[in-house]
PDB file of C-alpha atoms in Angstrom:
ATOM      1  CA  MET S 516      -9.602  -3.873  11.243  1.00 52.00           C
ATOM      2  CA  SER S 517      -9.004  -6.073   8.213  1.00 58.00           C
ATOM      3  CA  LEU S 518      -7.223  -5.458   4.950  1.00 59.00           C
ATOM      4  CA  THR S 519      -9.604  -7.878   3.209  1.00 60.00           C
ATOM      5  CA  ASN S 520     -11.942  -4.922   2.616  1.00 67.00           C
ATOM      6  CA  TYR S 521      -9.358  -3.267   0.394  1.00 78.00           C
ATOM      7  CA  ASN S 522      -7.904  -4.056  -3.004  1.00 82.00           C
ATOM      8  CA  PHE S 523      -4.346  -2.810  -2.950  1.00 89.00           C
ATOM      9  CA  ASP S 524      -3.319  -5.054  -5.874  1.00 87.00           C
ATOM     10  CA  SER S 525      -0.873  -7.102  -3.766  1.00 87.00           C
ATOM     11  CA  PHE S 526       1.252  -4.130  -2.713  1.00 90.00           C
ATOM     12  CA  THR S 527       2.750  -4.347   0.764  1.00 90.00           C
ATOM     13  CA  ILE S 528       1.169  -1.823   3.130  1.00 92.00           C
ATOM     14  CA  SER S 529       3.049  -0.118   5.958  1.00 93.00           C
ATOM     15  CA  LEU S 530       0.911   1.417   8.677  1.00 93.00           C
ATOM     16  CA  TYR S 531       2.291   3.308  11.654  1.00 93.00           C
ATOM     17  CA  MET S 532       1.725   6.256  13.975  1.00 95.00           C
ATOM     18  CA  ASP S 533       3.970   9.273  13.385  1.00 93.00           C
ATOM     19  CA  GLU S 534       5.342  11.819  15.872  1.00 93.00           C
ATOM     20  CA  GLN S 535       2.139  13.911  15.710  1.00 94.00           C
ATOM     21  CA  GLU S 536       0.090  10.785  16.536  1.00 94.00           C
ATOM     22  CA  ASP S 537      -1.419  10.637  13.047  1.00 95.00           C
ATOM     23  CA  TRP S 538      -1.569   7.295  11.295  1.00 96.00           C
ATOM     24  CA  LEU S 539       0.370   6.935   8.037  1.00 96.00           C
ATOM     25  CA  ALA S 540      -0.333   4.214   5.482  1.00 95.00           C
ATOM     26  CA  TYR S 541       1.778   3.727   2.352  1.00 95.00           C
ATOM     27  CA  PHE S 542       2.894   1.162  -0.185  1.00 93.00           C
ATOM     28  CA  GLN S 543       6.374  -0.127   0.606  1.00 92.00           C
ATOM     29  CA  GLU S 544       7.065  -0.567  -3.102  1.00 92.00           C
ATOM     30  CA  MET S 545       5.719   2.920  -3.962  1.00 93.00           C
ATOM     31  CA  PRO S 546       6.196   5.169  -0.899  1.00 91.00           C
ATOM     32  CA  ASN S 547       4.892   8.182  -2.836  1.00 94.00           C
ATOM     33  CA  VAL S 548       1.418   6.579  -2.645  1.00 95.00           C
ATOM     34  CA  SER S 549       0.542   7.376   0.952  1.00 96.00           C
ATOM     35  CA  ALA S 550      -2.207   8.730   3.182  1.00 96.00           C
ATOM     36  CA  PHE S 551      -2.821   9.977   6.719  1.00 95.00           C
ATOM     37  CA  GLY S 552      -5.710   9.543   9.137  1.00 97.00           C
ATOM     38  CA  ASP S 553      -6.628   9.977  12.787  1.00 96.00           C
ATOM     39  CA  THR S 554      -7.094   6.201  13.050  1.00 95.00           C
ATOM     40  CA  PRO S 555      -5.585   3.242  11.201  1.00 93.00           C
ATOM     41  CA  GLN S 556      -8.940   2.698   9.474  1.00 93.00           C
ATOM     42  CA  GLU S 557      -9.055   6.314   8.243  1.00 95.00           C
ATOM     43  CA  ALA S 558      -5.496   6.065   6.926  1.00 96.00           C
ATOM     44  CA  LEU S 559      -6.377   2.902   5.002  1.00 94.00           C
ATOM     45  CA  GLU S 560      -9.532   4.495   3.583  1.00 94.00           C
ATOM     46  CA  GLU S 561      -7.478   7.487   2.423  1.00 96.00           C
ATOM     47  CA  LEU S 562      -4.838   5.157   0.960  1.00 96.00           C
ATOM     48  CA  LYS S 563      -7.584   3.391  -0.971  1.00 94.00           C
ATOM     49  CA  THR S 564      -8.629   6.747  -2.447  1.00 96.00           C
ATOM     50  CA  ALA S 565      -5.020   7.692  -3.211  1.00 96.00           C
ATOM     51  CA  TRP S 566      -4.470   4.371  -4.992  1.00 96.00           C
ATOM     52  CA  GLU S 567      -7.620   4.761  -7.096  1.00 95.00           C
ATOM     53  CA  LEU S 568      -6.550   8.293  -8.112  1.00 96.00           C
ATOM     54  CA  THR S 569      -3.038   7.072  -8.897  1.00 96.00           C
ATOM     55  CA  LYS S 570      -4.419   4.358 -11.179  1.00 95.00           C
ATOM     56  CA  GLU S 571      -6.703   6.879 -12.904  1.00 97.00           C
ATOM     57  CA  TYR S 572      -3.712   9.160 -13.521  1.00 97.00           C
ATOM     58  CA  TYR S 573      -1.627   6.355 -15.050  1.00 96.00           C
ATOM     59  CA  LEU S 574      -4.483   5.353 -17.349  1.00 97.00           C
ATOM     60  CA  SER S 575      -5.175   8.965 -18.389  1.00 97.00           C
ATOM     61  CA  GLN S 576      -1.520   9.282 -19.403  1.00 97.00           C
ATOM     62  CA  GLY S 577      -1.630   6.049 -21.410  1.00 97.00           C
ATOM     63  CA  LEU S 578       0.693   4.336 -18.933  1.00 96.00           C
ATOM     64  CA  SER S 579       0.476   0.880 -17.444  1.00 93.00           C
ATOM     65  CA  ILE S 580      -0.681   0.696 -13.848  1.00 92.00           C
ATOM     66  CA  PRO S 581       2.305  -0.291 -11.676  1.00 90.00           C
ATOM     67  CA  ILE S 582       2.368  -3.758 -10.205  1.00 88.00           C
ATOM     68  CA  PRO S 583       4.420  -4.877  -7.208  1.00 86.00           C
ATOM     69  CA  PRO S 584       7.532  -6.947  -7.813  1.00 82.00           C
ATOM     70  CA  LYS S 585       7.047 -10.672  -7.572  1.00 75.00           C
ATOM     71  CA  ARG S 586       7.861 -12.149  -4.217  1.00 61.00           C
ATOM     72  CA  GLU S 587       9.797 -15.334  -4.664  1.00 54.00           C
ATOM     73  CA  LYS S 588       9.571 -18.079  -2.129  1.00 54.00           C
ATOM     74  CA  ILE S 589      12.792 -18.599  -0.249  1.00 54.00           C
ATOM     75  CA  LEU S 590      13.820 -22.200  -0.018  1.00 57.00           C
ATOM     76  CA  VAL S 591      15.740 -23.196   3.069  1.00 59.00           C
ATOM     77  CA  ASP S 592      18.039 -26.185   2.955  1.00 61.00           C
ATOM     78  CA  THR S 593      17.342 -28.552   5.805  1.00 58.00           C
ATOM     79  CA  PRO S 594      19.778 -31.195   6.983  1.00 62.00           C
ATOM     80  CA  LYS S 595      18.999 -34.668   5.681  1.00 57.00           C
TER      81      LYS S 595
END
């Protein structure tokens, strides 16, 4: 399974199995965009559909499509 087949616009994806042994996939930055499936692949396919529908809704309302916050690189001081 590879996420390279999906365009999630740089959102961070969480994927895990719940108590009912269904797979849940969601955006960490937008947890209301989520999907279930019997397998991880199915959950990701459903998330792809949910994301496309979410973007369509934003555009139909004249709103900007959300983008994830920028991830800044953390610099670590090293002893000289």
